[in-house]
Coordinates of C-alpha atoms and ligand atoms in Angstrom, one line a residue:
X1 CA 13.0 8.0 -1.0
X2 CA 16.6 8.7 0.7
X3 CA 17.8 5.1 0.5
X4 CA 19.7 4.7 -2.3
X5 CA 22.3 2.4 -1.8
X6 CA 21.9 -0.8 -4.1
X7 CA 24.3 -3.0 -2.4
X8 CA 23.7 -6.1 -4.8
X9 CA 26.7 -8.3 -3.8
X10 CA 26.0 -7.8 0.1
X11 CA 22.5 -8.1 -0.4
X12 CA 22.6 -11.4 -2.2
X13 CA 25.2 -13.0 -0.3
X14 CA 23.5 -12.2 3.1
X15 CA 20.2 -13.0 2.0
X16 CA 21.6 -16.7 1.0
X17 CA 23.2 -17.1 4.2
X18 CA 20.1 -15.7 6.2
X19 CA 17.4 -16.9 4.2
X20 CA 18.5 -20.4 3.0
X21 CA 16.4 -22.7 5.8
X22 CA 13.2 -20.6 5.2
X23 CA 13.2 -21.7 1.3
X24 CA 12.6 -25.2 2.8
X25 CA 10.6 -24.3 6.2
X26 CA 8.3 -22.1 4.1
X27 CA 6.4 -23.7 1.1
X28 CA 6.1 -27.2 3.4
X29 CA 4.4 -25.4 6.2
X30 CA 2.7 -23.2 3.8
X31 CA 1.1 -26.1 1.3
X32 CA 0.3 -27.9 4.4
X33 CA -2.0 -25.4 5.9
X34 CA -3.6 -24.9 2.4
X35 CA -4.4 -28.8 2.0
X36 CA -5.9 -28.6 5.6
X37 CA -8.2 -25.4 4.9
X38 CA -9.4 -22.9 2.4
X39 CA -9.7 -19.3 3.8
X40 CA -13.0 -17.3 2.5
X41 CA -13.1 -15.6 -0.7
X42 CA -14.9 -12.5 -1.6
X43 CA -18.1 -12.6 -3.9
X44 CA -18.4 -10.7 -7.1
X45 CA -20.2 -8.2 -5.2
X46 CA -17.8 -7.7 -2.4
X47 CA -14.8 -7.3 -5.8
X48 CA -17.1 -5.0 -7.3
X49 CA -17.1 -2.9 -4.4
X50 CA -13.2 -2.0 -4.4
X51 CA -13.8 -1.4 -8.2
X52 CA -13.8 2.7 -7.7
X53 CA -10.9 2.6 -5.6
X54 CA -8.9 0.7 -7.8
X55 CA -9.3 3.1 -10.4
X56 CA -8.7 5.9 -8.0
X57 CA -5.3 4.3 -7.2
X58 CA -4.4 4.0 -10.9
X59 CA -5.3 7.7 -12.0
X60 CA -2.9 8.8 -9.1
X61 CA -0.2 7.9 -11.5
X62 CA -1.3 10.6 -14.2
X63 CA 0.5 14.2 -13.9
X64 CA -1.4 16.4 -11.6
X65 CA -2.9 18.5 -14.3
X66 CA -4.9 15.9 -15.8
X67 CA -6.2 14.3 -12.6
X68 CA -7.0 18.0 -11.3
X69 CA -9.2 18.6 -14.2
X70 CA -10.4 15.0 -14.1
X71 CA -9.4 14.2 -17.5
X72 CA -6.9 11.1 -17.2
X73 CA -8.8 9.4 -19.8
X74 CA -10.2 5.8 -18.9
X75 CA -9.3 5.4 -15.3
X76 CA -10.9 9.2 -14.8
X77 CA -14.0 8.3 -17.0
X78 CA -14.8 5.4 -15.1
X79 CA -15.4 7.4 -11.9
X80 CA -17.4 10.3 -14.0
X81 CA -18.4 12.3 -11.1
X82 CA -15.5 12.6 -8.9
X83 CA -14.8 16.2 -8.3
X84 CA -11.1 17.1 -7.6
X85 CA -10.7 19.6 -5.4
X86 CA -6.4 19.5 -5.4
X87 CA -3.9 17.7 -6.9
X88 CA -0.1 18.2 -6.8
X89 CA 3.6 16.7 -6.6
X90 CA 6.3 16.7 -9.2
X91 CA 8.1 13.8 -10.9
X92 CA 11.1 13.5 -8.6
X93 CA 10.9 14.0 -5.0
X94 CA 7.1 14.3 -4.6
X95 CA 4.7 11.3 -5.7
X96 CA 2.0 12.7 -7.7
X97 CA -1.5 13.1 -5.4
X98 CA -5.1 14.4 -5.5
X99 CA -8.1 14.9 -3.2
X100 CA -11.6 15.2 -4.1
X101 CA -15.1 14.6 -3.1
X102 CA -17.3 11.6 -5.0
X103 CA -20.7 12.0 -5.1
X104 CA -21.6 8.6 -6.0
X105 CA -19.5 7.0 -3.0
X106 CA -20.4 10.1 -1.0
X107 CA -16.9 10.1 0.3
X108 CA -13.7 12.4 0.4
X109 CA -11.1 10.5 -1.7
X110 CA -7.0 10.9 -1.4
X111 CA -4.8 9.1 -3.8
X112 CA -1.3 8.7 -3.9
X113 CA 1.1 7.8 -6.9
X114 CA 3.6 4.7 -6.8
X115 CA 6.7 4.5 -8.0
X116 CA 8.4 2.0 -10.8
X117 CA 9.3 -1.5 -10.1
X118 CA 12.9 -0.8 -11.0
X119 CA 13.3 2.1 -8.3
X120 CA 11.2 0.0 -5.6
X121 CA 13.5 -3.0 -6.2
X122 CA 16.6 -0.6 -5.6
X123 CA 15.0 0.7 -2.3
X124 CA 13.3 -2.2 -0.7
X125 CA 16.0 -4.8 -1.4
X126 CA 18.6 -2.6 0.4
X127 CA 19.8 -4.3 4.0
X128 CA 20.6 -1.3 5.0
X129 CA 17.2 0.1 5.0
X130 CA 16.5 2.3 8.0
X131 CA 13.8 2.2 10.2
X132 CA 12.9 5.2 12.5
X133 CA 10.3 6.6 14.9
X134 CA 7.6 8.9 12.9
X135 CA 7.7 12.6 13.8
X136 CA 6.2 13.5 16.6
X137 CA 4.9 16.8 15.4
X138 CA 3.0 15.0 12.6
X139 CA 2.2 12.1 14.6
X140 CA 1.5 13.4 18.3
X141 CA 1.2 10.8 21.0
X142 CA 2.4 7.7 18.8
X143 CA 4.6 5.7 20.7
X144 CA 8.2 6.0 19.9
X145 CA 8.5 2.3 19.5
X146 CA 6.7 2.7 16.4
X147 CA 9.2 2.3 13.5
X148 CA 8.7 2.9 9.7
X149 CA 10.9 2.9 6.8
X150 CA 13.0 6.1 7.2
X151 CA 12.2 6.9 3.2
X152 CA 8.3 5.9 3.4
X153 CA 8.3 8.8 6.4
X154 CA 10.2 11.6 4.7
X155 CA 8.5 11.0 1.5
X156 CA 5.0 10.9 3.5
X157 CA 6.1 14.3 5.4
X158 CA 6.6 16.1 2.0
X159 CA 2.5 16.4 1.6
X160 CA 1.2 15.5 4.8
X161 CA 0.2 19.1 6.2
X162 CA -0.9 19.9 2.6
X163 CA -3.1 16.9 2.1
X164 CA -4.7 17.3 5.8
X165 CA -5.9 20.7 4.9
X166 CA -7.2 19.7 1.7
X167 CA -9.1 17.2 3.1
X168 CA -10.5 19.6 5.8
X169 CA -11.4 22.0 3.1
X170 CA -12.9 19.0 1.1
X171 CA -14.8 17.8 4.1
X172 CA -16.2 21.3 5.2
X173 CA -17.7 21.2 1.5
X174 CA -19.8 18.3 1.8
X175 CA -21.7 16.7 4.4
X176 CA -19.7 13.5 4.3
X177 CA -18.0 12.2 7.3
X178 CA -15.7 9.7 5.2
X179 CA -12.2 9.6 3.8
X180 CA -10.9 6.6 1.9
X181 CA -7.2 7.0 1.0
X182 CA -5.9 4.9 -1.8
X183 CA -2.5 4.0 -3.5
X184 CA -0.4 1.3 -5.1
X185 CA 3.1 0.3 -4.0
X186 CA 4.5 3.1 -2.5
X187 CA 1.5 5.2 -2.9
X188 CA -0.1 2.5 -0.9
X189 CA 2.5 2.8 1.6
X190 CA 2.4 6.5 1.9
X191 CA -1.8 6.1 2.2
X192 CA -1.6 3.9 4.9
X193 CA 0.9 6.8 6.6
X194 CA -1.7 9.2 5.9
X195 CA -4.3 7.3 7.1
X196 CA -3.0 7.0 10.9
X197 CA -1.9 10.6 10.2
X198 CA -5.3 12.1 9.3
X199 CA -7.0 10.3 12.1
X200 CA -4.7 12.0 14.7
X201 CA -5.6 15.1 13.2
X202 CA -9.1 15.4 11.9
X203 CA -12.4 14.9 14.6
X204 CA -13.1 11.8 15.7
X205 CA -16.4 11.5 13.9
X206 CA -14.7 11.4 10.5
X207 CA -14.6 7.8 9.2
X208 CA -11.0 7.1 7.7
X209 CA -10.0 4.1 5.6
X210 CA -7.4 2.7 3.3
X211 CA -7.2 0.5 0.7
X212 CA -3.6 -0.3 -0.4
X213 CA -2.7 -2.5 -3.6
X214 CA 0.9 -3.9 -3.5
X215 CA 1.4 -2.6 -0.1
X216 CA 5.3 -2.9 0.3
X217 CA 6.3 -3.6 4.5
X218 CA 5.9 -0.2 5.7
X219 CA 7.0 -0.8 9.6
X220 CA 8.0 -3.2 12.3
X221 CA 5.7 -5.3 14.5
X222 CA 4.6 -2.5 16.6
X223 CA 3.8 -0.4 13.9
X224 CA 1.8 -3.6 12.2
X225 CA 0.2 -4.0 15.6
X226 CA -0.8 -0.1 15.7
X227 CA -2.2 -0.4 12.4
X228 CA -4.4 -3.4 13.7
X229 CA -5.5 -1.4 16.6
X230 CA -6.2 1.7 15.0
X231 CA -6.4 1.5 11.0
X232 CA -9.3 0.4 8.6
X233 CA -7.0 -1.2 5.9
X234 CA -7.4 -3.7 3.3
X235 CA -4.1 -4.4 1.4
X236 CA -4.7 -6.3 -1.8
X237 CA -1.7 -8.4 -3.0
X238 CA -1.6 -10.0 -6.8
X239 CA -0.5 -13.4 -7.4
X240 CA 3.3 -13.9 -7.5
X241 CA 3.9 -9.8 -6.8
X242 CA 7.3 -10.1 -4.9
X243 CA 6.8 -6.7 -3.4
X244 CA 4.4 -6.9 -0.7
X245 CA 7.5 -9.4 1.3
X246 CA 9.6 -6.5 1.0
X247 CA 11.8 -5.2 2.6
X248 CA 12.8 -8.5 4.4
X249 CA 11.5 -9.7 7.6
X250 CA 14.5 -10.5 8.8
X251 CA 15.6 -6.9 9.1
X252 CA 12.4 -6.4 11.3
X253 CA 9.6 -5.3 9.0
X254 CA 5.9 -6.6 9.6
X255 CA 2.6 -6.4 7.2
X256 CA -0.3 -5.6 9.3
X257 CA -3.7 -8.0 8.9
X258 CA -6.2 -7.9 6.3
X259 CA -4.4 -8.8 3.4
X260 CA -6.7 -9.8 0.4
X261 CA -4.8 -12.0 -1.9
X262 CA -5.4 -12.3 -5.6
X263 CA -4.7 -16.0 -6.5
X264 CA -4.0 -17.8 -9.8
X265 CA -7.8 -18.2 -10.6
X266 CA -8.5 -14.6 -9.7
X267 CA -10.2 -15.6 -6.7
X268 CA -9.9 -12.6 -3.8
X269 CA -8.9 -14.7 -0.4
X270 CA -9.2 -12.9 3.0
X271 CA -5.8 -14.1 4.8
X272 CA -6.3 -14.2 8.5
X273 CA -3.9 -12.3 11.0
X274 CA -0.5 -10.8 10.1
X275 CA 1.9 -12.5 7.2
X276 CA 0.0 -15.6 7.1
X277 CA 2.3 -18.1 5.4
X278 CA -0.6 -20.1 3.9
X279 CA 0.2 -20.5 -0.2
X280 CA -3.5 -19.2 -0.5
X281 CA -2.0 -15.6 1.0
X282 CA 1.4 -13.7 -0.6
X283 CA 3.8 -15.0 1.9
X284 CA 3.0 -18.4 1.0
X285 CA 2.7 -17.7 -2.8
X286 CA 6.2 -15.9 -2.7
X287 CA 8.3 -17.6 -0.7
X288 CA 11.4 -15.8 -1.7
X289 CA 11.6 -12.6 -3.4
X290 CA 13.4 -14.0 -6.6
X291 CA 10.7 -16.5 -7.2
X292 CA 8.2 -13.7 -7.6
X293 CA 6.9 -12.1 -10.8
X294 CA 7.3 -8.7 -10.8
X295 CA 5.0 -7.7 -13.5
X296 CA 2.2 -8.9 -11.1
X297 CA 2.8 -6.0 -8.8
X298 CA 1.0 -3.5 -11.6
X299 CA -1.8 -6.0 -11.5
X300 CA -4.5 -6.5 -13.3
X301 CA -6.7 -5.8 -10.3
X302 CA -10.1 -6.8 -11.5
X303 CA -8.9 -5.7 -14.3
X304 CA -7.5 -2.7 -14.0
X305 CA -3.7 -1.8 -14.3
X306 CA -1.4 0.4 -12.2
X307 CA 1.3 2.5 -13.7
X308 CA 2.3 5.6 -15.8
X309 CA 0.9 3.9 -18.9
X310 CA -2.7 4.0 -17.9
X311 CA -2.5 7.7 -18.5
Ligands
LIG1 C1 13.5 6.3 -9.6 O1 13.9 6.8 -11.1 C2 14.0 8.0 -11.3 C3 13.9 8.2 -12.8 O2 14.6 7.2 -13.6 C4 15.5 8.5 -10.9 O3 15.7 9.7 -11.3 C5 15.5 8.5 -9.5 O4 16.7 8.9 -8.9 C6 14.9 7.1 -8.9 N1 15.1 7.0 -7.6 C7 15.3 6.2 -6.7 C8 15.1 6.3 -5.2 O5 16.3 5.3 -7.2
LIG2 C1 -3.1 -18.4 9.1 O1 -4.5 -18.6 9.3 C2 -4.6 -19.8 10.1 C3 -6.7 -19.7 9.9 O2 -6.6 -18.5 11.0 C4 -4.0 -19.7 11.2 O3 -4.6 -21.0 11.9 C5 -2.8 -19.8 11.0 O4 -2.2 -19.7 12.4 C6 -2.5 -18.5 10.2 N1 -0.9 -18.4 9.9 C7 0.0 -17.3 10.5 C8 1.4 -17.4 10.0 O5 -0.6 -16.4 10.7

């Protein structure tokens, strides 16, 4: 993450000015939608299909020395057959990650660590946040009209080629043609960028998907539209987590489609479209960053909590 300027005073002043009208407009249109209709919810069986990936995302917070031997405790034990093939990262500039093969799922798994909420708040509420095109060497052919958060782009680039080569190795050792990339928070952002990156470098018969928990906004509208057209993404938002509504939309950031929102009754609601402002989805549930509940960022997601404390 390269953006550290925490312009608290400027942020608050700017936000009060820029977003004041939203506080009136968003909740009223949101609740009107919610009264008029109810979005589909996942069955218990459908929720259960996410469980292995939720555990993988939580395990990504653990030191690579214990994900590399799959001895990270309860989250590792709950996916008992998993065979890690590589792990890495450090406590500073490179988020932890691991790659491996799960024989039960018959898939190659890539998982990325997130970051703590304090770091994320400092980074993502910054109104001086910048967006840039993706590096054409890593993302050949991607339009330069697609812009992403500079810090996410740079953090992704630090592990990109290593992860590609580890995924190629894992695919060569197993007959599977499926890769699932998962992570929480910053780890979800890195996973989404990896899903695009890997699809540009792996053969087209390899099916790539990504499941993100508490995904912040990663790029602009062109990015969100690219993701909708090219990436098999599910992003799961929890209750009143304020981080999926950062960075602010008025800076040009936009979430792609395929949000699944966990509501106050623990229903997993399928939200139609990008940034659906119904109170059944995250934009309507948290119309304002400071109306959110930061603790909801960590979960629980179907009983599974994210963060360092789980290792
Ligand atoms: C995140 O937190 C760590 C540990 O407190 C700190 O060293 C690092 O500078 C923080 N990063 C950012 C971007 O604020
Ligand atoms: C939310 O979804 C409903 C149902 O598909 C749709 O009518 C509405 O326009 C959507 N709102 C937004 C902001 O996408």
